Every structure is written in C-alpha cells, then in structure tokens.
mmCIF file with all atom_site columns, C-alpha atoms in Angstrom:
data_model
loop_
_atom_site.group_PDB
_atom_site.id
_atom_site.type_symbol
_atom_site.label_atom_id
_atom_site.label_alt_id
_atom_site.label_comp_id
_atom_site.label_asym_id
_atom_site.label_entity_id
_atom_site.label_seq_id
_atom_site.pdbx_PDB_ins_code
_atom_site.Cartn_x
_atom_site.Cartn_y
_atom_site.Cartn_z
_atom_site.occupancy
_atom_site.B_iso_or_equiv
_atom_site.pdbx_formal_charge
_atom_site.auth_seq_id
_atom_site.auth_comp_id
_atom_site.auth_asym_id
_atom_site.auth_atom_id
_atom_site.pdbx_PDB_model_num
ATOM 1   C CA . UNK P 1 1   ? 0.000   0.000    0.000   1.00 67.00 ? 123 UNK P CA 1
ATOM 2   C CA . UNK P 1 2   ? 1.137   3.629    0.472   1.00 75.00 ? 124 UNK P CA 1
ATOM 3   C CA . UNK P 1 3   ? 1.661   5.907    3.566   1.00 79.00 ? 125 UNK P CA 1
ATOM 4   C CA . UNK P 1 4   ? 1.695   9.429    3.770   1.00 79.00 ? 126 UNK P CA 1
ATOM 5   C CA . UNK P 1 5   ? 2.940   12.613   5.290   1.00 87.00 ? 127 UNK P CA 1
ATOM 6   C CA . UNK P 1 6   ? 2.963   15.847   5.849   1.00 87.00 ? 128 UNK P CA 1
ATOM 7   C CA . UNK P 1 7   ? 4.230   19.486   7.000   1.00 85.00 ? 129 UNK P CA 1
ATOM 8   C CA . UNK P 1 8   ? 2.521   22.768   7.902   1.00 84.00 ? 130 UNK P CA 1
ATOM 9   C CA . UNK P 1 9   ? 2.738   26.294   7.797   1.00 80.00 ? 131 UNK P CA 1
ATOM 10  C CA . UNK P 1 10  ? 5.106   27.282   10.884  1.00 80.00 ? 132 UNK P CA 1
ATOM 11  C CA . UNK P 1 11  ? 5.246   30.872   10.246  1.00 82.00 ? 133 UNK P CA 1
ATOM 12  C CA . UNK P 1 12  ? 3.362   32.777   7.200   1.00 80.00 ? 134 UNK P CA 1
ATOM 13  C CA . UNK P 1 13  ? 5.635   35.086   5.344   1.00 79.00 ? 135 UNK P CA 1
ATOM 14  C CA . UNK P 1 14  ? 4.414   38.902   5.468   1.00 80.00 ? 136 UNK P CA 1
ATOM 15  C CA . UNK P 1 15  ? 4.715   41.113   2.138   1.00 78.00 ? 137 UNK P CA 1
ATOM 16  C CA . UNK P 1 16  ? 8.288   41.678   2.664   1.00 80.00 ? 138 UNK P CA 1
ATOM 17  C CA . UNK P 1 17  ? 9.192   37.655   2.646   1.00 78.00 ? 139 UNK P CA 1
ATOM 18  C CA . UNK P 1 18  ? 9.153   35.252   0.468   1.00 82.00 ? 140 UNK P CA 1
ATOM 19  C CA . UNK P 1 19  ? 6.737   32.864   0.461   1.00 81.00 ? 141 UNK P CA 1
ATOM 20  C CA . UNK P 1 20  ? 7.062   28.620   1.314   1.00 81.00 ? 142 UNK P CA 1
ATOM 21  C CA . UNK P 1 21  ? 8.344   26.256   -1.350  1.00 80.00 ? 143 UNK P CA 1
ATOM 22  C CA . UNK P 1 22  ? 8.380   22.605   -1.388  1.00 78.00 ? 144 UNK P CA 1
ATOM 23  C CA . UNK P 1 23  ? 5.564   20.092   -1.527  1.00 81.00 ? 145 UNK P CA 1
ATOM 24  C CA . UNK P 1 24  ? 3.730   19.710   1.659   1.00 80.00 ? 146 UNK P CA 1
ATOM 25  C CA . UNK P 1 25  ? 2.559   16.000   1.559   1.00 85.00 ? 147 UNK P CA 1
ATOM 26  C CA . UNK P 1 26  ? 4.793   12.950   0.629   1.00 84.00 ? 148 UNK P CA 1
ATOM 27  C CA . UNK P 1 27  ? 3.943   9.191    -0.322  1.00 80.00 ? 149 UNK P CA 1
ATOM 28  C CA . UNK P 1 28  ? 5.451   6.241    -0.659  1.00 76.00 ? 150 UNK P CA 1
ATOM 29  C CA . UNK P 1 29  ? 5.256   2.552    -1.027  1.00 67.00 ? 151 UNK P CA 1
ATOM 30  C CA . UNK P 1 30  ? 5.435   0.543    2.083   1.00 63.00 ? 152 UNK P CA 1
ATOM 31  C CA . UNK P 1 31  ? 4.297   -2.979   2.986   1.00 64.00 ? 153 UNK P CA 1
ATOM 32  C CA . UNK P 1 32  ? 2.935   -4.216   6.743   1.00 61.00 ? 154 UNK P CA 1
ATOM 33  C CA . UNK P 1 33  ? 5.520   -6.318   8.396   1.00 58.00 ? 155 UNK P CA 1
ATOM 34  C CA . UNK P 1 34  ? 2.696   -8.937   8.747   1.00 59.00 ? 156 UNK P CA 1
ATOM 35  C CA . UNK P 1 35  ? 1.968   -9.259   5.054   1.00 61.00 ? 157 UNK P CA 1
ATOM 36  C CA . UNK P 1 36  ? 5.721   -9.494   4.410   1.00 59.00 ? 158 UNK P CA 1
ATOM 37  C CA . UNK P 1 37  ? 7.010   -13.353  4.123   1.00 60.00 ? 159 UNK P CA 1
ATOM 38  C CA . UNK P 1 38  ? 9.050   -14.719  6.681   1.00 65.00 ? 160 UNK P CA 1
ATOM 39  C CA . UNK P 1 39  ? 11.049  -16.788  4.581   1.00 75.00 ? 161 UNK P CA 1
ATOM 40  C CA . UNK P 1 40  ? 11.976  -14.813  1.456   1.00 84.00 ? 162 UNK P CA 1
ATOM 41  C CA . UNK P 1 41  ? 15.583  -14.853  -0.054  1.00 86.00 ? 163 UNK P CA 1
ATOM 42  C CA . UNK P 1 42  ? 18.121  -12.126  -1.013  1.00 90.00 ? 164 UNK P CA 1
ATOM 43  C CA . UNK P 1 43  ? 18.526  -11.646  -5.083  1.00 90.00 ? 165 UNK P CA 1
ATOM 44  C CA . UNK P 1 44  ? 20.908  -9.784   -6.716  1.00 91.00 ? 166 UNK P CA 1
ATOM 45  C CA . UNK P 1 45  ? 20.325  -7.222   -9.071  1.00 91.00 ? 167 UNK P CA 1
ATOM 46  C CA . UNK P 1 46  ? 21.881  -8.257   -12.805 1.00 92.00 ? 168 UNK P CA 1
ATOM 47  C CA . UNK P 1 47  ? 25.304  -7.588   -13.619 1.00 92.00 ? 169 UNK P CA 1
ATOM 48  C CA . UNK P 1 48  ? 26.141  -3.651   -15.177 1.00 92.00 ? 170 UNK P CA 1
ATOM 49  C CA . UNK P 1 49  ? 28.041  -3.861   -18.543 1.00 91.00 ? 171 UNK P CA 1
ATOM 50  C CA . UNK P 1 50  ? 31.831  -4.198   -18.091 1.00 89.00 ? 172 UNK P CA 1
ATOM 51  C CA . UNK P 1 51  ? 33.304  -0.540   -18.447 1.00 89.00 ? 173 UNK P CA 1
ATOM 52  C CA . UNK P 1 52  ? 35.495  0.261    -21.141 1.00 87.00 ? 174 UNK P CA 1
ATOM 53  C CA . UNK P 1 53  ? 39.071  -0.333   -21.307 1.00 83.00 ? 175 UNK P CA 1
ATOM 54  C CA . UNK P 1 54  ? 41.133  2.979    -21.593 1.00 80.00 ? 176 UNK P CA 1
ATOM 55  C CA . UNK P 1 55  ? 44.703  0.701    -22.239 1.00 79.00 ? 177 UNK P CA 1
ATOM 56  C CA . UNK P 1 56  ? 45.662  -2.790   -22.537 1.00 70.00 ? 178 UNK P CA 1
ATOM 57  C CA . UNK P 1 57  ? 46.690  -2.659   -19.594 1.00 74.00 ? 179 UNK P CA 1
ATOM 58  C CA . UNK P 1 58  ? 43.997  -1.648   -17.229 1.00 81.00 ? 180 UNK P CA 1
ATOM 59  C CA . UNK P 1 59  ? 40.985  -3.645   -15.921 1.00 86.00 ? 181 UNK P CA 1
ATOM 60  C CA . UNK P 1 60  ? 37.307  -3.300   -16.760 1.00 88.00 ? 182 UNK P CA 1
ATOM 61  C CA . UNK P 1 61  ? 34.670  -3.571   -13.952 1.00 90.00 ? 183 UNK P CA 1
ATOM 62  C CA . UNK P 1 62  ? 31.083  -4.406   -13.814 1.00 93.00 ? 184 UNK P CA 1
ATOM 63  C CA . UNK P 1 63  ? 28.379  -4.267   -10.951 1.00 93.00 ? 185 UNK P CA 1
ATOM 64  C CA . UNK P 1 64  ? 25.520  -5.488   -9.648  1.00 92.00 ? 186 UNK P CA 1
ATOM 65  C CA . UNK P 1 65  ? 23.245  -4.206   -6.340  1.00 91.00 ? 187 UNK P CA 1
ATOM 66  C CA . UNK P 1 66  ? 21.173  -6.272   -4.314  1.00 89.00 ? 188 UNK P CA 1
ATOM 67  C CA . UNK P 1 67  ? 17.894  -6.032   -5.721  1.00 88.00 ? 189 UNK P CA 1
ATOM 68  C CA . UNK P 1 68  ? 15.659  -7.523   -2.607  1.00 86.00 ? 190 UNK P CA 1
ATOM 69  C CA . UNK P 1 69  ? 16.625  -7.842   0.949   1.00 85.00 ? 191 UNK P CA 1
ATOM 70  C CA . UNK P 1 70  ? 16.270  -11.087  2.921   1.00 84.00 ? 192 UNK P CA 1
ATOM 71  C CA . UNK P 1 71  ? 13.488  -11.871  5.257   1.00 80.00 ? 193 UNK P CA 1
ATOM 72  C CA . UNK P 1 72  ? 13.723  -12.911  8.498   1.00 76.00 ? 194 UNK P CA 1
ATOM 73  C CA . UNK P 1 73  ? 13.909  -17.037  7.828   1.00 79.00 ? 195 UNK P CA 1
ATOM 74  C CA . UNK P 1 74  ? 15.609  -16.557  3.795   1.00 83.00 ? 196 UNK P CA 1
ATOM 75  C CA . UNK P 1 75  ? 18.507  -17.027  2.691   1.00 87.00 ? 197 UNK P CA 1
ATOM 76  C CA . UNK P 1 76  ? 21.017  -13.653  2.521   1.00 88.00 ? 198 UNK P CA 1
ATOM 77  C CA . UNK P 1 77  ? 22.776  -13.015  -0.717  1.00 89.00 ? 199 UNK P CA 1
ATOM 78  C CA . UNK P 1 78  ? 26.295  -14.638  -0.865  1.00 89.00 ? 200 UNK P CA 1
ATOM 79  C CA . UNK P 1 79  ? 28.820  -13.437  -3.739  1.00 89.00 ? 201 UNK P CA 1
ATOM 80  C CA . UNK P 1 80  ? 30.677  -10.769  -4.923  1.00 91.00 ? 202 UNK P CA 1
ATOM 81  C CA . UNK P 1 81  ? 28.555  -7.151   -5.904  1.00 91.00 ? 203 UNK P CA 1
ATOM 82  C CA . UNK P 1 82  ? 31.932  -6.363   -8.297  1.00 92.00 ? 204 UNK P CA 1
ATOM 83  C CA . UNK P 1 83  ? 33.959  -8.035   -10.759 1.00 91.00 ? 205 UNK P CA 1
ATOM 84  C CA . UNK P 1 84  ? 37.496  -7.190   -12.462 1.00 90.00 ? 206 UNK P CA 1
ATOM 85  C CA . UNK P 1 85  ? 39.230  -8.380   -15.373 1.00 86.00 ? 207 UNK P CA 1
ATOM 86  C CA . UNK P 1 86  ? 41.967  -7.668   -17.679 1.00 83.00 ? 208 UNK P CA 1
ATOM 87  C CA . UNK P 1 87  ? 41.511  -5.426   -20.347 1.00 81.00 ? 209 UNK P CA 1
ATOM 88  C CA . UNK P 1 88  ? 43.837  -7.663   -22.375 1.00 74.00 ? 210 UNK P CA 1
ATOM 89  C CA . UNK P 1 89  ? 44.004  -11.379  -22.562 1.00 66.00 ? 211 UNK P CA 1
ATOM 90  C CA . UNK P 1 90  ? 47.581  -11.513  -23.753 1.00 69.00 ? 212 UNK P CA 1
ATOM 91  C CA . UNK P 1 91  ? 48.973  -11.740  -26.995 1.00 74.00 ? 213 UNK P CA 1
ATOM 92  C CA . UNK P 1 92  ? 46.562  -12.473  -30.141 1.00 78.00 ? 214 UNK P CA 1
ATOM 93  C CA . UNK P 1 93  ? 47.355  -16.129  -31.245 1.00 82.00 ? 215 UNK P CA 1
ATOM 94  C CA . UNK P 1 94  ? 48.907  -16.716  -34.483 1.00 89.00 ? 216 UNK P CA 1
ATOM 95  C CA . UNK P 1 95  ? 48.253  -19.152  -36.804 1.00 92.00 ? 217 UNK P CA 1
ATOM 96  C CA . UNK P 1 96  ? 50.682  -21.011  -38.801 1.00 94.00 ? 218 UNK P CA 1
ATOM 97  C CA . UNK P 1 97  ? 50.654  -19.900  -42.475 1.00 95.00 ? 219 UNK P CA 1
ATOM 98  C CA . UNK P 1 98  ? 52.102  -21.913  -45.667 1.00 94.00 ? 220 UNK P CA 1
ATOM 99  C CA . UNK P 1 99  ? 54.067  -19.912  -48.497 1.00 95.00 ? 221 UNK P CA 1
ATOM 100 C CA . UNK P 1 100 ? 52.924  -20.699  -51.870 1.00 95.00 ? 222 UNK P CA 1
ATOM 101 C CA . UNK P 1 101 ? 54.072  -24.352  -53.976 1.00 95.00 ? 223 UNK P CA 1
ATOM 102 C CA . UNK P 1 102 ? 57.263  -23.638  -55.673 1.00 95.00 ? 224 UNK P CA 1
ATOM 103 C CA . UNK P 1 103 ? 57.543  -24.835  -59.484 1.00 95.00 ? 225 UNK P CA 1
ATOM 104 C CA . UNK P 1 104 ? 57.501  -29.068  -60.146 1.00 95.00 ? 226 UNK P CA 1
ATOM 105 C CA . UNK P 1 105 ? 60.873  -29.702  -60.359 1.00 95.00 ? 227 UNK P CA 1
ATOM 106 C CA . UNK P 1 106 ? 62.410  -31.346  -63.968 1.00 94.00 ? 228 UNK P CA 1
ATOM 107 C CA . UNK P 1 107 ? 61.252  -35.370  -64.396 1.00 94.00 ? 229 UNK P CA 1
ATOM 108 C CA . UNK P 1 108 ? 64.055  -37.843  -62.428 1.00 93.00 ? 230 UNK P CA 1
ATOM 109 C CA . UNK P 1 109 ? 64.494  -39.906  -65.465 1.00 91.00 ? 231 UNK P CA 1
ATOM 110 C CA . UNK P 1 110 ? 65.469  -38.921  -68.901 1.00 88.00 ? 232 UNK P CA 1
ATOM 111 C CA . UNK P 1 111 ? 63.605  -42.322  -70.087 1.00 87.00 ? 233 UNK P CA 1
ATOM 112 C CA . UNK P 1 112 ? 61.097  -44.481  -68.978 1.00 85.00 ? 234 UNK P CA 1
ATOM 113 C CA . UNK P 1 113 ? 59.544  -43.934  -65.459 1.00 89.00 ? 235 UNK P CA 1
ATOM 114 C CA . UNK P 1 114 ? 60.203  -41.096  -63.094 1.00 93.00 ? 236 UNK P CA 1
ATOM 115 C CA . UNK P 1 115 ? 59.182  -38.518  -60.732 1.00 95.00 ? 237 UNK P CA 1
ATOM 116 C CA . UNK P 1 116 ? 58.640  -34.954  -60.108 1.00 96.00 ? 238 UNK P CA 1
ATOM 117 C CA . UNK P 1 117 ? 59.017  -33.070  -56.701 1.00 96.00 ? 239 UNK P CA 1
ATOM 118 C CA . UNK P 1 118 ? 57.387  -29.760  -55.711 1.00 97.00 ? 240 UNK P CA 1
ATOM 119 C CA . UNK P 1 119 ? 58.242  -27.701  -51.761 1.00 96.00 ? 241 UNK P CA 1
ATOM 120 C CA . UNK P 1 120 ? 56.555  -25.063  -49.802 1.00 96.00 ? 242 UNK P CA 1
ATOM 121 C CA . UNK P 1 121 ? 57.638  -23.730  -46.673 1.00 95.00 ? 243 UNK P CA 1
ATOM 122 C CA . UNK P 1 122 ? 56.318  -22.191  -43.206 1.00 94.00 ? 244 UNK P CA 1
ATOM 123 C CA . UNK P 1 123 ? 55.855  -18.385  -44.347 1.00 94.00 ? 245 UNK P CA 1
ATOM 124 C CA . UNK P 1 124 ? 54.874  -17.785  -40.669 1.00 94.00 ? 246 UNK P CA 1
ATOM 125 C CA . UNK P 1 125 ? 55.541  -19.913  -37.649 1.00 92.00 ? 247 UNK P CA 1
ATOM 126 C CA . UNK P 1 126 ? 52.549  -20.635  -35.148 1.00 91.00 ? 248 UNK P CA 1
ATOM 127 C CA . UNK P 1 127 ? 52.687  -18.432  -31.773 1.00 89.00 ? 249 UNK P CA 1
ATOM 128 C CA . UNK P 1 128 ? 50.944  -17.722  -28.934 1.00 81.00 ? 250 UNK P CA 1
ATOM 129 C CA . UNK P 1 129 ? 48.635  -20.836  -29.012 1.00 82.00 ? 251 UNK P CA 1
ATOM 130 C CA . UNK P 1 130 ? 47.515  -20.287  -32.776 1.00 87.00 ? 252 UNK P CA 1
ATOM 131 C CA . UNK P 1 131 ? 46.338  -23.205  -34.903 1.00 90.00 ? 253 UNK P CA 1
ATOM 132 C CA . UNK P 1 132 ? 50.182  -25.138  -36.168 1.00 92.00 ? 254 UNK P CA 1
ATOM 133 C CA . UNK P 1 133 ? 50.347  -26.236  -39.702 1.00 90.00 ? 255 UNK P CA 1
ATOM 134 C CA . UNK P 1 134 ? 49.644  -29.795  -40.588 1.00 90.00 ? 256 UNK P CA 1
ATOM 135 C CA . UNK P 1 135 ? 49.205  -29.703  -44.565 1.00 90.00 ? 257 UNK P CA 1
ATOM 136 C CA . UNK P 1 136 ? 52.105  -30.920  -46.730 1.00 93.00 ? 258 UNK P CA 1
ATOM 137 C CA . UNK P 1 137 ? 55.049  -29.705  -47.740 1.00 94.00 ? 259 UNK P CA 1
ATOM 138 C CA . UNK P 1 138 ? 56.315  -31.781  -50.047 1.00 95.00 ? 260 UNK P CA 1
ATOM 139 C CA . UNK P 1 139 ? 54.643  -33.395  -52.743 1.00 96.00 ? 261 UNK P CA 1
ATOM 140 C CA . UNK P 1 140 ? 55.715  -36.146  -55.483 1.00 95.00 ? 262 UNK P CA 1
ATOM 141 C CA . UNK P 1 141 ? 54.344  -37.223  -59.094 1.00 95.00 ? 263 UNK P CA 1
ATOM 142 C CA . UNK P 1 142 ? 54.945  -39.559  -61.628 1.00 95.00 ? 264 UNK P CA 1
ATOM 143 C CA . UNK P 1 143 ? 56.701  -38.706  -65.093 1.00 93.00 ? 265 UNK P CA 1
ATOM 144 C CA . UNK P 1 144 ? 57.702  -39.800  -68.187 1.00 90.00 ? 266 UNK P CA 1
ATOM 145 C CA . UNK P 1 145 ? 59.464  -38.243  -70.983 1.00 87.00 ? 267 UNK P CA 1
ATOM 146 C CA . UNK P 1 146 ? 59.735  -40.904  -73.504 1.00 87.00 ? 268 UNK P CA 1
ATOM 147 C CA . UNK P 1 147 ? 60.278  -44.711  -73.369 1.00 84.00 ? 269 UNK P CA 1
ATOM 148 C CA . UNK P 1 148 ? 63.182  -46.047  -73.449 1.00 85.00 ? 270 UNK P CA 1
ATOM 149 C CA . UNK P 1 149 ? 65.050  -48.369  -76.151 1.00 84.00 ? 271 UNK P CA 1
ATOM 150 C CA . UNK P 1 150 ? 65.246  -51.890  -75.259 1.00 85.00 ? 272 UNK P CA 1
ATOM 151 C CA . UNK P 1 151 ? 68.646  -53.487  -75.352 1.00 88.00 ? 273 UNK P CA 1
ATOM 152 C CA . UNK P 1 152 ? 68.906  -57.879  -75.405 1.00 89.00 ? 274 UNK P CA 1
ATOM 153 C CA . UNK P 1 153 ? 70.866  -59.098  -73.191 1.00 91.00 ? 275 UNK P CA 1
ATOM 154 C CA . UNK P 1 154 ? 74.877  -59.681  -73.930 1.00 92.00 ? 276 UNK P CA 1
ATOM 155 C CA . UNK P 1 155 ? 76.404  -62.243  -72.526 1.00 93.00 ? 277 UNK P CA 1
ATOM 156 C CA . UNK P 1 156 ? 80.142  -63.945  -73.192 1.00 93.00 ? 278 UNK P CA 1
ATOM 157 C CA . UNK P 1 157 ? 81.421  -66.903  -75.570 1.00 93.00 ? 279 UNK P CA 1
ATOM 158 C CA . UNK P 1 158 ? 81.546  -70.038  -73.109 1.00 93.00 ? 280 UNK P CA 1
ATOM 159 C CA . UNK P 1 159 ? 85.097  -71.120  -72.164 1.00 93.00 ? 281 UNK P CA 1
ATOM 160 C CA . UNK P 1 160 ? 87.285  -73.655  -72.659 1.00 92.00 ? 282 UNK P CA 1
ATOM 161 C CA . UNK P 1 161 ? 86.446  -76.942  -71.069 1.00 89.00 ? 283 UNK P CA 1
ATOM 162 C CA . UNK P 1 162 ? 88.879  -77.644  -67.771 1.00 88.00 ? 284 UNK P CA 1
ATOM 163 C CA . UNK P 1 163 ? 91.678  -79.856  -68.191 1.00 86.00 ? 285 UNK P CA 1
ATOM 164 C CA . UNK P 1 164 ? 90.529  -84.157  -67.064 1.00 85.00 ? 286 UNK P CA 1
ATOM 165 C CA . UNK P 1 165 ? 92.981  -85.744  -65.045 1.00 78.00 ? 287 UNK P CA 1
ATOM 166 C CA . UNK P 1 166 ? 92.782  -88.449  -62.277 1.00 75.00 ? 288 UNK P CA 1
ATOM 167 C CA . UNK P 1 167 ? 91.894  -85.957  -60.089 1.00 76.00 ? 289 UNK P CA 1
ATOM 168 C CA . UNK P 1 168 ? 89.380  -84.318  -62.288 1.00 76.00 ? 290 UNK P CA 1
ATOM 169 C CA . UNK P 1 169 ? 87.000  -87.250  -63.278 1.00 82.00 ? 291 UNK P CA 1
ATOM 170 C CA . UNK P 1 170 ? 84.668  -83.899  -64.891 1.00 88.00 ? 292 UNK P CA 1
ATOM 171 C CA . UNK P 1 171 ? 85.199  -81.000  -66.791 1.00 89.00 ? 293 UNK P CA 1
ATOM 172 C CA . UNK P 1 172 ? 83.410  -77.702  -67.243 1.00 90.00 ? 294 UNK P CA 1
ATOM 173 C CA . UNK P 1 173 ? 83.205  -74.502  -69.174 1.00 93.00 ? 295 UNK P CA 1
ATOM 174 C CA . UNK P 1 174 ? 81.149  -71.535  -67.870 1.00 94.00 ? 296 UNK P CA 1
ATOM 175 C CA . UNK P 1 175 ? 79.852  -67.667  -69.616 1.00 94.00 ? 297 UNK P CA 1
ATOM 176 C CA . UNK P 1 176 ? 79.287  -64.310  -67.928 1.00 94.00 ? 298 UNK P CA 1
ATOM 177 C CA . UNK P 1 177 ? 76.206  -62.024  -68.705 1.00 92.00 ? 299 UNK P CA 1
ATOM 178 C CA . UNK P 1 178 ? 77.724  -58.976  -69.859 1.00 91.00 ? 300 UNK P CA 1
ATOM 179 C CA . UNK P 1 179 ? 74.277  -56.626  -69.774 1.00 91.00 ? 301 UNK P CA 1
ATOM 180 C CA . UNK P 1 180 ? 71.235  -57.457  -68.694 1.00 90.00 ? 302 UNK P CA 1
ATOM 181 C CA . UNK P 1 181 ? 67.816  -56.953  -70.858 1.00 88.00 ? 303 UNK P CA 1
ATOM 182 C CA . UNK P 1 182 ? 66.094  -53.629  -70.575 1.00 84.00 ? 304 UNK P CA 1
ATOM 183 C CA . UNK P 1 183 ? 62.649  -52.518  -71.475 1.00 81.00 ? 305 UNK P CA 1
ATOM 184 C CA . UNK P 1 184 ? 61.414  -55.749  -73.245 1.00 80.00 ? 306 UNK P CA 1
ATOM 185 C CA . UNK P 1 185 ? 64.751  -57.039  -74.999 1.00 85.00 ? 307 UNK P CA 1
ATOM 186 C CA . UNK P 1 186 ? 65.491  -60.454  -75.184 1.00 89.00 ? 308 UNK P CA 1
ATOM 187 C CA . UNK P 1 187 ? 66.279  -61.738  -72.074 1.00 90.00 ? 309 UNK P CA 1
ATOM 188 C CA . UNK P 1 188 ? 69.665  -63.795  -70.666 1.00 90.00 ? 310 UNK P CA 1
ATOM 189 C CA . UNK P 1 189 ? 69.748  -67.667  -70.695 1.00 90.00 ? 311 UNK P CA 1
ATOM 190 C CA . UNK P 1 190 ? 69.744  -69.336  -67.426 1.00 89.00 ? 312 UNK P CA 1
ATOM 191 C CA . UNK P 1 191 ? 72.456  -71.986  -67.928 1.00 91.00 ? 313 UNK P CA 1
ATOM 192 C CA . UNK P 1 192 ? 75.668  -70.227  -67.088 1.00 92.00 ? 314 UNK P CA 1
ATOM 193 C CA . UNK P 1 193 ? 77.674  -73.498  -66.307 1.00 92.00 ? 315 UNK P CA 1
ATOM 194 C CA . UNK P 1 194 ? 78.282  -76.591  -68.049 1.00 91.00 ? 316 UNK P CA 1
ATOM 195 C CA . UNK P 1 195 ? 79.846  -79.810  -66.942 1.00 90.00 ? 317 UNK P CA 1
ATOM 196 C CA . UNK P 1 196 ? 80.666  -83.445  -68.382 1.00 89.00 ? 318 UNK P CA 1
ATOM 197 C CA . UNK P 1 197 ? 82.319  -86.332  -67.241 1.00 86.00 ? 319 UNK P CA 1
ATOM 198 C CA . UNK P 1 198 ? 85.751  -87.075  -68.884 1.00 84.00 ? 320 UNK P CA 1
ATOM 199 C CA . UNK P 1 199 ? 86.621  -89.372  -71.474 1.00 77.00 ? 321 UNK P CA 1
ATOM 200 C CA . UNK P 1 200 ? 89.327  -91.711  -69.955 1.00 67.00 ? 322 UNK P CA 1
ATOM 201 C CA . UNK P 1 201 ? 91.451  -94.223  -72.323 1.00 64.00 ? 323 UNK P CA 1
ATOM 202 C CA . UNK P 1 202 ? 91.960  -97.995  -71.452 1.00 63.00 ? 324 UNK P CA 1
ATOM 203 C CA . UNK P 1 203 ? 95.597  -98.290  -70.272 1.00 66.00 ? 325 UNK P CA 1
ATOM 204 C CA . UNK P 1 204 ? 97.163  -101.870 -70.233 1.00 65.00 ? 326 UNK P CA 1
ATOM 205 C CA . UNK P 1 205 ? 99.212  -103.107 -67.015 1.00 71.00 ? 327 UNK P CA 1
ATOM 206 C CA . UNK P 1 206 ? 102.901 -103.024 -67.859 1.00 72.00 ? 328 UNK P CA 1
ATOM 207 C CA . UNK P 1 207 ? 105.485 -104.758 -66.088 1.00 75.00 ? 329 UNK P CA 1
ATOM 208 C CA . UNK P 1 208 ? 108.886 -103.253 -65.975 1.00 75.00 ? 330 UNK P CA 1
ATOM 209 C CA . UNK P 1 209 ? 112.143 -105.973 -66.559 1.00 79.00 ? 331 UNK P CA 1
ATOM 210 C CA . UNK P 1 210 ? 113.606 -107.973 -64.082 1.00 76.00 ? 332 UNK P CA 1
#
C-alpha cells in the first residue's frame, strides 16, 4: 500500500518575505511487516556492462546491487557485488601460415619412369597458441618423358672346357652375362655353367724288366 505525510505552515511570510516552497505531503510505497514473508531470499540485481578499457593494460569492472533484501527465515545473498578483469588477454594467437608451392621440379628420369618433386615452406611460424600447420610440404608425381630403347641381353662366348685328369674325373666350361635386358629385350639364358664327365682311355698293365 502507500503511507503518507505531511508538513505545515510554521510561520506565514508577510509582504516583505518570500513565500514557502516545497511540496507539503509525501507518499510512498510501504508494505505491513505482517503481510511481508518470513522466509523470502536475497537476489541480486543483474550484472552492469563491463566498463570500457582505456589501455591494454587496465581492468574493466562491472556491478551489480542487491535487488531484494532477505526476510527474516531466507537465505542472505552470498557473492561478490563487483567483478574485475583484464583489459587484455595476452597476446593475439597466431596461426601457422604456408608460403605458396614452388615450381615441379624437372622429371628424375630422362627415359622411362620417373618422378617430379614440388616444396613449400612455413611463411609464418605458429605463436601464442595459434592453430600449427599440418598440410604438406612436399609433394611427389609420376613422369615420363619418352620410353626407353630396349637393349637384349649380352652375354660372353663359353670357355674352354677344364683340363681331365685323375683328379678331375669332370670337366666344365662356364659364360658371364655382360648386360642385362632392358625394357622388353630379349632376355639372358639361365644356364651359365656346363659340366661333363671325362673321357678316360683304357691303359694296359705293364710290367717293368727284371
């Protein structure tokens, strides 16, 4: 409800004075004790906007009142009415950037299969917690110029057979492969070695004079 007061008139001014200023009745809101609850809790007001930072440096504040008191059986308010923090929160993270792909380097192989390389490098390394760089760096590619000519293979004249004595019941003859076959040519034979036995001649026992 509301409740009211008000002043009087002590002394009336005469023509020389000035008169009385000011309202003379006054209202305001007020509530019985007995309708009030006995267990109502505190609240808090809501938090003012954080004020405005003047440097990096400095903190920013915000506020907040207590918007209803406790009764006498609630709960008072608990908590801070003002918070700080920094104006800054340190150093702006940086994120990892890539420079641009330098050219494809010339094919490995003049002939036949080969490759071709391309690099980039870290333009700018990560810092202060920024994102690092996990794309590649280096990247590879087939290539081919032309094909290449195929070559047979070369391989040497066999040689001699070994000499057969009684120690040598066999005798063989071998060949080296000079070159192998390349890009289809005909390839090398597989039988480097050769061996036979030896031809022996029937020999007659002798006996010497007495």
């Amino acid at each position: 409800g509301l409740r009211f007061r008000r002043r009087d008139i002590d002394l009336v001014n005469n023509e020389c004075g000035q008169p009385c200023v000011g309202v003379r009745i006054q209202s305001e809101g007020h509530t019985l004790a007995k309708c009030t609850p006995d267990e109502e809790d505190c609240a808090f007001s809501a938090w003012s906007e954080w004020s405005s930072c003047e440097k990096p440096q400095a903190q920013a504040m915000r506020q907040r009142g207590i918007e209803r008191h406790c009764t006498k059986n609630g709960k008072p308010c608990t908590g801070p009415t003002q918070e700080t923090k920094a104006c800054s929160a340190g150093p702006t993270p940086i994120p990892c950037q890539l420079a641009e792909w330098h050219e494809w380097t010339a094919c490995s192989a003049s002939c036949g299969l080969g490759h071709r390389t391309r690099m980039r490098r870290i333009a700018v390394e990560a810092a202060h917690g920024g994102e690092s760089c996990n794309a590649e760096v280096l990247e590879a590619r087939p290539c081919q110029i032309a094909d290449c000519a195929s070559s047979d293979c070369e391989i040497s004249a066999w040689t001699t057979w070994s000499v057969c004595d009684q120690s040598h019941p066999q005798r063989y003859r071998s060949r080296a492969i000079r070159s192998p076959a390349t890009n289809g040519g005909a390839t090398c034979p597989s039988e480097l070695l050769q061996t036979e036995g030896c031809r022996t001649h029937p020999k007659d026992c002798d006996l010497s004079d007495w």
